[in-house]
Amino acid sequence: MSTIHSPSSPPDHKPELARIRKLSLILGYACLAIACAIPLMPLLAIGLAALTGAPVPSRLPLPSQEPLSAWMLATLGILNVLPMIFLVIGLWTARACFKRFARGEFFAASAIRALRKFSIWAALSAATALVGHALLTLALSPHFQQVLFSIASSGHWLTLTFAGMLWVMAAMINHGRSLAEENEAFV
C-alpha cells in the first residue's frame, strides 16, 4: 500500500529508490548518534573547564557585578537546557521517520506523523532558544538593548522556517497519500 519498493514499481526507479533508502538509513543512524551526543556536550565542556581551570563556556552575557541568586541560576539552567531537550526529542522522531523511509515506507502515515513531530520539536527548540536568550538577557544584563539583538541567531530563524516548511510538506504528502488511497478504492 504505502511501500514504494513493490514489484510493480518501474525498473528505472529502483536504483534511485535504493539510494534514497540507503541514505535514509545513514541519516537515521546519524540522528541517533547526534541525539546521544548532544546531552554529553555540556558535560564535556564542564569537565574540560575543570581540568584546565578555564571558566565554563557560556553563550549568555552574564553580569559580573554580583553573584546570581538561586532562582536566577535555576532559570538560567532551565532556559539553557530546554532547547537541547527539544532538539534531542526532535532528532529521535527524525530517526523514526528515516527508519520508515529506509524500509521504503515513503508515504506511510507513521512516516508523515514522524515528519510532523520532528518539525514541531525543531520549532520548539529554536523558539525556546530565542525566547529564553532574550528573557535572560533582559533579566541579567544592565545594557540589554545592546545585547538583545546580538543573540537572535540566524540559525534559530532558519530552523523555525525549516520546521514550518517541513510541516507544510508533511501535510502535502498526507493529502497526496489520501488521494492515492481514494483512487485505489475506485479501481
Coordinates of N, CA, C and O in Angstrom, one line a residue:
M1 N 0.8 -1.2 0.0 CA 0.0 0.0 0.0 C 0.9 1.3 0.0 O 0.9 2.0 -1.0
S2 N 1.6 1.5 1.1 CA 2.4 2.7 1.1 C 3.9 2.4 0.9 O 4.7 3.2 1.1
T3 N 4.3 1.1 0.5 CA 5.6 0.8 0.3 C 6.0 1.0 -1.2 O 5.3 0.4 -2.1
I4 N 7.0 1.7 -1.5 CA 7.3 2.1 -2.9 C 8.1 1.0 -3.6 O 8.1 0.8 -4.7
H5 N 8.8 0.1 -2.8 CA 9.7 -0.9 -3.5 C 9.0 -2.1 -3.9 O 9.6 -3.2 -4.0
S6 N 7.7 -2.0 -4.2 CA 6.9 -3.2 -4.6 C 7.3 -3.6 -6.0 O 7.9 -2.8 -6.8
P7 N 7.0 -4.9 -6.4 CA 7.4 -5.3 -7.7 C 6.8 -4.5 -8.9 O 7.2 -4.5 -10.0
S8 N 5.7 -3.8 -8.6 CA 5.0 -3.0 -9.6 C 5.7 -1.7 -9.9 O 5.3 -1.0 -10.8
S9 N 6.7 -1.4 -9.2 CA 7.5 -0.1 -9.4 C 8.2 -0.3 -10.7 O 8.8 -1.3 -11.0
P10 N 8.3 0.8 -11.5 CA 9.1 0.7 -12.8 C 10.5 0.4 -12.5 O 11.1 0.9 -11.5
P11 N 11.2 -0.4 -13.3 CA 12.6 -0.8 -13.0 C 13.5 0.3 -13.0 O 14.5 0.3 -12.3
D12 N 13.3 1.4 -13.8 CA 14.2 2.5 -13.9 C 14.2 3.3 -12.6 O 15.2 4.1 -12.4
H13 N 13.3 3.2 -11.7 CA 13.2 3.9 -10.4 C 13.9 3.2 -9.3 O 14.2 3.8 -8.3
K14 N 14.1 1.9 -9.4 CA 14.6 1.1 -8.3 C 16.0 1.5 -7.8 O 16.2 1.6 -6.6
P15 N 17.0 1.8 -8.7 CA 18.3 2.2 -8.2 C 18.2 3.5 -7.4 O 18.8 3.7 -6.4
E16 N 17.4 4.4 -7.9 CA 17.3 5.7 -7.2 C 16.6 5.5 -5.9 O 17.0 6.1 -4.9
L17 N 15.5 4.7 -5.8 CA 14.9 4.4 -4.5 C 15.8 3.7 -3.6 O 15.8 3.9 -2.4
A18 N 16.6 2.8 -4.1 CA 17.6 2.1 -3.3 C 18.6 3.1 -2.7 O 18.9 3.0 -1.5
R19 N 19.0 4.1 -3.4 CA 19.9 5.1 -2.9 C 19.2 6.0 -1.8 O 19.8 6.3 -0.8
I20 N 18.0 6.3 -2.1 CA 17.2 7.1 -1.1 C 17.1 6.3 0.2 O 17.2 6.8 1.3
R21 N 16.8 5.0 0.1 CA 16.6 4.1 1.2 C 17.9 4.0 2.0 O 17.9 4.1 3.2
K22 N 19.0 3.9 1.3 CA 20.3 3.8 1.9 C 20.7 5.1 2.7 O 21.2 5.1 3.8
L23 N 20.5 6.2 2.0 CA 20.7 7.5 2.6 C 19.9 7.7 3.8 O 20.3 8.2 4.9
S24 N 18.6 7.3 3.8 CA 17.7 7.4 4.9 C 18.2 6.6 6.1 O 18.1 7.0 7.2
L25 N 18.7 5.4 5.8 CA 19.3 4.5 6.9 C 20.5 5.2 7.5 O 20.6 5.3 8.8
I26 N 21.4 5.8 6.7 CA 22.5 6.5 7.2 C 22.1 7.7 8.1 O 22.6 7.9 9.2
L27 N 21.1 8.5 7.6 CA 20.7 9.7 8.3 C 20.0 9.3 9.6 O 20.0 10.0 10.6
G28 N 19.3 8.1 9.6 CA 18.6 7.7 10.8 C 19.7 7.4 11.9 O 19.5 7.7 13.0
Y29 N 20.8 6.7 11.5 CA 21.8 6.4 12.4 C 22.5 7.7 12.9 O 22.9 7.9 14.0
A30 N 22.7 8.7 12.0 CA 23.3 10.0 12.3 C 22.4 10.7 13.3 O 22.9 11.3 14.3
C31 N 21.1 10.7 13.2 CA 20.2 11.3 14.1 C 20.3 10.7 15.5 O 20.4 11.4 16.5
L32 N 20.5 9.3 15.5 CA 20.7 8.6 16.8 C 22.0 9.1 17.5 O 22.0 9.4 18.7
A33 N 23.1 9.1 16.7 CA 24.4 9.5 17.2 C 24.4 10.9 17.8 O 24.9 11.2 18.9
I34 N 23.8 11.8 17.0 CA 23.7 13.2 17.4 C 22.8 13.4 18.7 O 23.2 14.1 19.6
A35 N 21.7 12.7 18.7 CA 20.8 12.8 19.8 C 21.5 12.3 21.1 O 21.2 12.8 22.2
C36 N 22.3 11.3 21.0 CA 23.1 10.8 22.1 C 24.2 11.7 22.5 O 24.6 11.8 23.7
A37 N 24.8 12.4 21.5 CA 26.0 13.2 21.8 C 25.6 14.6 22.4 O 26.4 15.1 23.2
I38 N 24.5 15.1 22.0 CA 24.1 16.5 22.4 C 24.1 16.6 23.9 O 24.6 17.6 24.5
P39 N 23.4 15.7 24.7 CA 23.4 15.9 26.1 C 24.8 15.8 26.7 O 25.1 16.3 27.8
L40 N 25.7 15.1 26.1 CA 27.1 15.0 26.6 C 28.0 16.2 26.4 O 29.0 16.4 27.1
M41 N 27.6 17.0 25.5 CA 28.5 18.2 25.2 C 28.6 19.2 26.3 O 29.8 19.6 26.6
P42 N 27.6 19.6 27.0 CA 27.8 20.5 28.2 C 28.6 19.8 29.3 O 29.5 20.5 29.9
L43 N 28.4 18.5 29.5 CA 29.3 17.8 30.5 C 30.7 17.8 30.1 O 31.6 17.9 30.9
L44 N 31.0 17.6 28.8 CA 32.3 17.6 28.3 C 33.0 19.0 28.5 O 34.1 19.1 28.9
A45 N 32.2 20.0 28.2 CA 32.7 21.4 28.3 C 33.0 21.7 29.8 O 34.1 22.3 30.1
I46 N 32.1 21.3 30.7 CA 32.4 21.5 32.1 C 33.6 20.7 32.6 O 34.4 21.2 33.4
G47 N 33.7 19.4 32.1 CA 34.8 18.6 32.5 C 36.1 19.2 32.0 O 37.1 19.2 32.8
L48 N 36.2 19.6 30.8 CA 37.4 20.2 30.3 C 37.8 21.5 31.0 O 38.9 21.8 31.3
A49 N 36.7 22.3 31.4 CA 37.0 23.5 32.1 C 37.5 23.2 33.5 O 38.5 23.9 34.0
A50 N 37.0 22.2 34.1 CA 37.5 21.8 35.4 C 39.0 21.3 35.4 O 39.8 21.6 36.2
L51 N 39.3 20.5 34.3 CA 40.6 20.0 34.2 C 41.7 21.1 33.9 O 42.8 21.1 34.4
T52 N 41.3 22.1 33.1 CA 42.2 23.1 32.7 C 42.2 24.3 33.5 O 43.0 25.2 33.4
G53 N 41.1 24.5 34.4 CA 41.0 25.6 35.2 C 40.4 26.8 34.5 O 40.3 27.9 35.0
A54 N 39.9 26.6 33.2 CA 39.3 27.7 32.5 C 37.9 27.9 32.9 O 37.3 27.0 33.5
P55 N 37.3 29.1 32.7 CA 35.9 29.3 33.0 C 35.0 28.4 32.2 O 35.3 28.1 31.0
V56 N 33.9 28.1 32.7 CA 32.9 27.3 32.0 C 32.3 28.1 30.8 O 31.9 29.3 31.1
P57 N 32.4 27.6 29.6 CA 31.8 28.4 28.5 C 30.4 28.7 28.6 O 29.6 27.9 29.1
S58 N 30.0 29.9 28.3 CA 28.6 30.3 28.3 C 28.2 31.1 27.1 O 29.0 31.8 26.6
R59 N 27.0 30.9 26.6 CA 26.5 31.7 25.5 C 25.8 32.9 25.9 O 25.3 33.7 25.1
L60 N 25.7 33.2 27.2 CA 24.9 34.3 27.7 C 25.8 35.4 28.3 O 26.8 35.1 28.9
P61 N 25.3 36.6 28.1 CA 26.0 37.7 28.7 C 25.7 37.9 30.2 O 24.7 38.5 30.6
L62 N 26.5 37.3 31.1 CA 26.2 37.3 32.5 C 26.9 38.5 33.1 O 28.1 38.8 32.8
P63 N 26.2 39.2 34.0 CA 26.8 40.3 34.7 C 27.9 39.9 35.7 O 27.8 38.8 36.3
S64 N 28.9 40.7 35.9 CA 29.9 40.3 36.8 C 29.9 41.1 38.1 O 30.7 40.9 38.9
Q65 N 28.9 41.9 38.2 CA 28.8 42.8 39.4 C 28.5 42.1 40.7 O 29.0 42.3 41.7
E66 N 27.5 41.1 40.6 CA 27.1 40.4 41.8 C 26.8 39.0 41.5 O 26.5 38.6 40.4
P67 N 26.8 38.1 42.5 CA 26.5 36.7 42.3 C 25.0 36.5 42.0 O 24.2 37.3 42.4
L68 N 24.7 35.5 41.2 CA 23.3 35.2 40.9 C 22.6 34.5 42.0 O 23.2 33.7 42.7
S69 N 21.3 34.9 42.2 CA 20.5 34.2 43.2 C 20.2 32.8 42.7 O 20.3 32.5 41.5
A70 N 19.6 32.0 43.6 CA 19.3 30.6 43.3 C 18.2 30.6 42.2 O 18.3 29.7 41.3
W71 N 17.2 31.5 42.3 CA 16.2 31.4 41.3 C 16.7 31.8 39.9 O 16.3 31.3 38.9
M72 N 17.7 32.7 39.9 CA 18.3 33.1 38.6 C 19.1 32.0 38.0 O 19.0 31.7 36.8
L73 N 19.8 31.3 38.8 CA 20.6 30.1 38.4 C 19.7 29.0 37.9 O 20.0 28.4 36.9
A74 N 18.6 28.8 38.6 CA 17.6 27.8 38.2 C 17.0 28.1 36.8 O 16.9 27.3 35.9
T75 N 16.6 29.4 36.7 CA 16.0 29.9 35.4 C 17.0 29.8 34.3 O 16.7 29.3 33.2
L76 N 18.3 30.1 34.6 CA 19.3 30.0 33.6 C 19.5 28.6 33.1 O 19.6 28.3 32.0
G77 N 19.5 27.7 34.1 CA 19.7 26.3 33.8 C 18.5 25.7 32.9 O 18.7 25.1 31.9
I78 N 17.3 26.0 33.3 CA 16.1 25.6 32.6 C 16.1 26.1 31.2 O 15.9 25.4 30.2
L79 N 16.3 27.4 31.1 CA 16.2 28.0 29.7 C 17.4 27.6 28.8 O 17.3 27.7 27.6
N80 N 18.5 27.2 29.4 CA 19.6 26.7 28.6 C 19.4 25.2 28.2 O 19.8 24.8 27.1
V81 N 18.7 24.5 29.0 CA 18.5 23.0 28.8 C 17.3 22.7 27.9 O 17.3 21.8 27.1
L82 N 16.2 23.5 28.0 CA 15.0 23.2 27.2 C 15.3 23.1 25.7 O 14.8 22.1 25.1
P83 N 16.0 24.0 25.0 CA 16.2 23.8 23.6 C 16.9 22.6 23.3 O 16.6 21.9 22.3
M84 N 17.9 22.2 24.1 CA 18.6 21.0 23.9 C 17.7 19.7 24.0 O 17.8 18.8 23.2
I85 N 16.8 19.7 25.0 CA 15.9 18.6 25.2 C 15.0 18.5 24.0 O 14.8 17.4 23.5
F86 N 14.4 19.6 23.6 CA 13.5 19.6 22.4 C 14.2 19.1 21.2 O 13.7 18.4 20.4
L87 N 15.5 19.5 21.0 CA 16.2 19.1 19.8 C 16.5 17.6 19.9 O 16.4 16.9 18.8
V88 N 16.8 17.0 21.0 CA 17.1 15.6 21.1 C 15.8 14.8 20.8 O 15.8 13.8 20.1
I89 N 14.7 15.3 21.4 CA 13.4 14.6 21.1 C 13.1 14.7 19.6 O 12.6 13.7 18.9
G90 N 13.4 15.9 19.0 CA 13.2 16.1 17.5 C 14.0 15.1 16.7 O 13.6 14.5 15.7
L91 N 15.3 15.0 17.1 CA 16.2 14.1 16.4 C 15.7 12.6 16.5 O 15.8 11.8 15.6
W92 N 15.2 12.3 17.7 CA 14.6 10.9 17.9 C 13.4 10.7 16.9 O 13.3 9.6 16.3
T93 N 12.6 11.7 16.8 CA 11.4 11.5 15.8 C 11.9 11.5 14.4 O 11.3 10.8 13.5
A94 N 12.9 12.3 14.1 CA 13.5 12.3 12.7 C 14.1 10.9 12.4 O 13.9 10.4 11.3
R95 N 14.7 10.3 13.4 CA 15.2 8.9 13.2 C 14.1 8.0 12.9 O 14.3 7.1 12.0
A96 N 13.0 8.1 13.6 CA 11.9 7.2 13.3 C 11.4 7.4 11.8 O 11.0 6.4 11.1
C97 N 11.4 8.6 11.4 CA 11.0 9.0 10.0 C 11.9 8.3 9.0 O 11.5 7.7 8.1
F98 N 13.2 8.5 9.3 CA 14.2 7.9 8.4 C 14.2 6.4 8.4 O 14.5 5.8 7.3
K99 N 13.9 5.8 9.5 CA 13.8 4.3 9.5 C 12.7 3.9 8.6 O 12.8 2.9 7.9
R100 N 11.6 4.6 8.6 CA 10.5 4.2 7.7 C 10.8 4.4 6.3 O 10.5 3.6 5.4
F101 N 11.5 5.5 6.0 CA 12.0 5.8 4.6 C 13.0 4.7 4.2 O 12.9 4.2 3.0
A102 N 13.8 4.2 5.1 CA 14.8 3.2 4.8 C 14.1 1.9 4.4 O 14.6 1.1 3.7
R103 N 12.9 1.6 5.0 CA 12.1 0.4 4.7 C 11.3 0.6 3.5 O 10.6 -0.3 3.1
G104 N 11.4 1.8 2.8 CA 10.6 2.1 1.6 C 9.2 2.6 1.9 O 8.4 2.7 1.0
E105 N 8.9 2.9 3.1 CA 7.6 3.4 3.5 C 7.5 4.9 3.4 O 7.4 5.6 4.4
F106 N 7.7 5.4 2.2 CA 7.8 6.9 2.0 C 6.5 7.6 2.3 O 6.5 8.8 2.7
F107 N 5.4 7.0 2.0 CA 4.1 7.7 2.2 C 3.3 7.1 3.3 O 2.1 7.3 3.4
A108 N 3.9 6.3 4.2 CA 3.2 5.7 5.3 C 2.7 6.8 6.3 O 3.4 7.8 6.5
A109 N 1.5 6.6 6.8 CA 1.0 7.6 7.8 C 2.0 7.8 9.0 O 2.2 8.9 9.5
S110 N 2.7 6.7 9.4 CA 3.6 6.8 10.5 C 4.8 7.7 10.1 O 5.3 8.4 11.0
A111 N 5.3 7.6 8.9 CA 6.4 8.4 8.4 C 6.0 9.9 8.4 O 6.7 10.8 8.8
I112 N 4.7 10.1 8.0 CA 4.2 11.5 7.9 C 4.1 12.1 9.3 O 4.5 13.2 9.6
R113 N 3.6 11.3 10.2 CA 3.5 11.7 11.6 C 4.8 12.0 12.2 O 5.0 13.0 12.9
A114 N 5.8 11.2 11.9 CA 7.2 11.4 12.5 C 7.7 12.7 11.9 O 8.4 13.5 12.6
L115 N 7.5 13.0 10.6 CA 8.0 14.2 10.0 C 7.3 15.4 10.6 O 8.0 16.4 10.9
R116 N 6.0 15.3 10.9 CA 5.3 16.4 11.5 C 5.9 16.7 13.0 O 6.1 17.8 13.4
K117 N 6.0 15.6 13.7 CA 6.6 15.7 15.1 C 8.0 16.3 15.1 O 8.3 17.1 15.9
F118 N 8.8 15.9 14.1 CA 10.1 16.5 14.1 C 10.0 18.0 13.8 O 10.7 18.8 14.5
S119 N 9.1 18.4 12.9 CA 9.0 19.9 12.7 C 8.6 20.6 13.9 O 9.0 21.7 14.2
I120 N 7.7 20.0 14.7 CA 7.2 20.6 15.9 C 8.3 20.7 16.9 O 8.6 21.8 17.5
W121 N 9.1 19.7 17.2 CA 10.2 19.7 18.1 C 11.3 20.6 17.7 O 11.9 21.3 18.6
A122 N 11.6 20.7 16.4 CA 12.6 21.6 15.9 C 12.2 23.0 16.1 O 13.0 23.9 16.6
A123 N 10.9 23.3 15.9 CA 10.4 24.7 16.1 C 10.4 25.0 17.5 O 10.8 26.2 17.9
L124 N 10.0 24.1 18.4 CA 10.1 24.4 19.9 C 11.5 24.6 20.3 O 11.7 25.5 21.2
S125 N 12.5 23.9 19.8 CA 13.9 24.1 20.2 C 14.3 25.5 19.8 O 14.9 26.2 20.6
A126 N 14.1 25.9 18.6 CA 14.5 27.2 18.1 C 13.8 28.3 18.9 O 14.4 29.3 19.3
A127 N 12.5 28.1 19.0 CA 11.7 29.2 19.7 C 12.1 29.4 21.2 O 12.2 30.5 21.6
T128 N 12.3 28.2 21.9 CA 12.7 28.4 23.3 C 14.1 29.0 23.4 O 14.4 29.7 24.3
A129 N 15.0 28.7 22.4 CA 16.3 29.3 22.4 C 16.2 30.8 22.2 O 16.8 31.5 23.0
L130 N 15.4 31.2 21.3 CA 15.3 32.6 21.0 C 14.6 33.3 22.2 O 15.1 34.4 22.7
V131 N 13.5 32.8 22.7 CA 12.8 33.5 23.8 C 13.6 33.4 25.1 O 13.7 34.4 25.8
G132 N 14.2 32.2 25.3 CA 15.0 32.1 26.5 C 16.2 33.0 26.6 O 16.4 33.6 27.6
H133 N 16.9 33.1 25.5 CA 18.0 34.0 25.5 C 17.6 35.5 25.6 O 18.3 36.3 26.3
A134 N 16.5 35.8 25.0 CA 16.0 37.2 25.1 C 15.6 37.5 26.6 O 16.0 38.6 27.1
L135 N 14.9 36.6 27.2 CA 14.5 36.8 28.6 C 15.7 36.9 29.5 O 15.7 37.7 30.4
L136 N 16.6 36.0 29.3 CA 17.8 36.0 30.2 C 18.6 37.3 30.0 O 19.1 37.8 30.9
T137 N 18.7 37.7 28.8 CA 19.4 39.0 28.5 C 18.7 40.2 29.2 O 19.3 41.0 29.8
L138 N 17.4 40.2 29.1 CA 16.6 41.3 29.8 C 16.8 41.2 31.3 O 17.0 42.3 31.9
A139 N 16.8 40.0 31.8 CA 16.9 39.9 33.3 C 18.3 40.1 33.8 O 18.5 40.6 34.9
L140 N 19.3 39.7 33.0 CA 20.7 39.7 33.6 C 21.6 40.8 33.1 O 22.6 41.0 33.7
S141 N 21.3 41.4 32.0 CA 22.2 42.4 31.5 C 21.7 43.8 31.7 O 20.6 44.2 31.4
P142 N 22.5 44.7 32.3 CA 22.1 46.1 32.5 C 22.0 46.8 31.2 O 21.3 47.8 31.1
H143 N 22.7 46.4 30.2 CA 22.7 47.0 28.9 C 22.0 46.1 27.9 O 22.5 45.8 26.8
F144 N 20.8 45.7 28.2 CA 20.1 44.6 27.5 C 19.8 45.0 26.0 O 19.8 44.2 25.1
Q145 N 19.6 46.3 25.8 CA 19.2 46.7 24.4 C 20.4 46.5 23.5 O 20.2 46.1 22.3
Q146 N 21.6 46.6 23.9 CA 22.8 46.4 23.0 C 23.0 44.9 22.8 O 23.5 44.5 21.7
V147 N 22.7 44.1 23.8 CA 22.9 42.7 23.7 C 21.8 41.9 23.0 O 22.0 40.9 22.3
L148 N 20.6 42.4 23.2 CA 19.4 41.7 22.7 C 19.4 41.3 21.3 O 19.1 40.2 20.9
F149 N 19.9 42.2 20.4 CA 19.9 42.0 19.0 C 21.0 41.0 18.6 O 20.9 40.4 17.6
S150 N 22.0 40.9 19.4 CA 23.2 40.1 19.0 C 22.9 38.6 19.3 O 23.6 37.7 18.8
I151 N 21.9 38.3 20.1 CA 21.6 36.9 20.5 C 20.6 36.2 19.6 O 20.4 35.1 19.6
A152 N 19.9 37.0 18.7 CA 18.9 36.5 17.8 C 19.6 35.8 16.6 O 19.8 36.5 15.6
S153 N 20.1 34.6 16.8 CA 20.9 33.9 15.8 C 20.1 33.7 14.6 O 18.9 33.3 14.6
S154 N 20.7 33.8 13.4 CA 20.0 33.5 12.2 C 19.8 32.0 12.1 O 18.8 31.6 11.4
G155 N 20.6 31.2 12.8 CA 20.3 29.8 12.8 C 19.0 29.4 13.4 O 18.3 28.5 12.9
H156 N 18.6 30.1 14.4 CA 17.3 29.8 15.1 C 16.2 30.2 14.1 O 15.2 29.5 14.0
W157 N 16.3 31.3 13.4 CA 15.3 31.7 12.5 C 15.2 30.8 11.3 O 14.1 30.4 10.8
L158 N 16.3 30.3 10.9 CA 16.4 29.3 9.8 C 15.7 28.0 10.2 O 14.9 27.4 9.5
T159 N 16.0 27.6 11.4 CA 15.3 26.4 12.0 C 13.8 26.5 12.0 O 13.1 25.6 11.7
L160 N 13.4 27.7 12.5 CA 11.9 27.9 12.6 C 11.3 27.9 11.2 O 10.2 27.3 11.0
T161 N 12.0 28.5 10.2 CA 11.5 28.5 8.8 C 11.5 27.0 8.3 O 10.5 26.6 7.6
F162 N 12.5 26.3 8.5 CA 12.7 24.9 8.0 C 11.6 24.1 8.7 O 11.0 23.2 8.0
A163 N 11.3 24.2 9.9 CA 10.3 23.5 10.6 C 8.9 23.7 10.0 O 8.2 22.8 9.8
G164 N 8.7 25.0 9.7 CA 7.4 25.3 9.1 C 7.3 24.7 7.7 O 6.2 24.2 7.3
M165 N 8.4 24.7 7.0 CA 8.4 24.1 5.7 C 8.1 22.6 5.7 O 7.4 22.0 5.0
L166 N 8.7 21.9 6.7 CA 8.5 20.5 6.9 C 7.1 20.2 7.2 O 6.5 19.2 6.8
W167 N 6.5 21.0 8.1 CA 5.1 20.8 8.5 C 4.2 20.9 7.2 O 3.3 20.0 7.1
V168 N 4.4 21.9 6.4 CA 3.6 22.0 5.2 C 3.9 20.8 4.2 O 2.9 20.3 3.6
M169 N 5.1 20.4 4.1 CA 5.4 19.3 3.2 C 4.8 18.0 3.7 O 4.2 17.2 3.0
A170 N 4.8 17.8 5.0 CA 4.1 16.6 5.6 C 2.6 16.7 5.4 O 2.0 15.6 5.0
A171 N 2.0 17.8 5.4 CA 0.6 18.0 5.2 C 0.3 17.7 3.7 O -0.7 17.0 3.3
M172 N 1.2 18.1 2.8 CA 1.0 17.9 1.4 C 1.2 16.4 1.1 O 0.4 15.8 0.3
I173 N 2.2 15.7 1.7 CA 2.4 14.3 1.5 C 1.2 13.5 2.0 O 0.7 12.6 1.4
N174 N 0.7 13.9 3.1 CA -0.5 13.3 3.7 C -1.7 13.4 2.8 O -2.5 12.5 2.6
H175 N -1.9 14.6 2.2 CA -3.0 14.8 1.3 C -2.8 14.0 0.0 O -3.8 13.4 -0.4
G176 N -1.6 13.9 -0.5 CA -1.3 13.0 -1.6 C -1.6 11.6 -1.3 O -2.1 10.8 -2.2
R177 N -1.2 11.1 -0.1 CA -1.5 9.8 0.3 C -3.0 9.5 0.4 O -3.5 8.5 -0.1
S178 N -3.8 10.5 0.9 CA -5.2 10.3 0.9 C -5.8 10.2 -0.5 O -6.7 9.4 -0.7
L179 N -5.3 11.0 -1.4 CA -5.8 10.9 -2.8 C -5.5 9.6 -3.4 O -6.3 9.0 -4.1
A180 N -4.3 9.1 -3.2 CA -3.9 7.8 -3.7 C -4.7 6.7 -3.2 O -5.2 5.8 -3.9
E181 N -5.0 6.7 -1.8 CA -5.9 5.7 -1.2 C -7.3 5.8 -1.8 O -8.0 4.8 -2.0
E182 N -7.8 7.0 -2.0 CA -9.1 7.2 -2.6 C -9.2 6.6 -4.0 O -10.1 6.0 -4.4
N183 N -8.1 6.9 -4.8 CA -8.0 6.3 -6.2 C -8.0 4.8 -6.2 O -8.6 4.2 -7.0
E184 N -7.2 4.2 -5.2 CA -7.2 2.8 -5.1 C -8.6 2.2 -4.8 O -8.9 1.1 -5.3
A185 N -9.3 2.9 -4.0 CA -10.7 2.4 -3.7 C -11.6 2.3 -4.9 O -12.5 1.5 -5.0
F186 N -11.4 3.2 -5.9 CA -12.2 3.3 -7.1 C -11.8 2.2 -8.1 O -12.6 1.8 -8.9
V187 N -10.5 1.8 -8.0 CA -10.0 0.9 -9.0 C -10.4 -0.5 -8.8 O -10.8 -1.1 -7.9

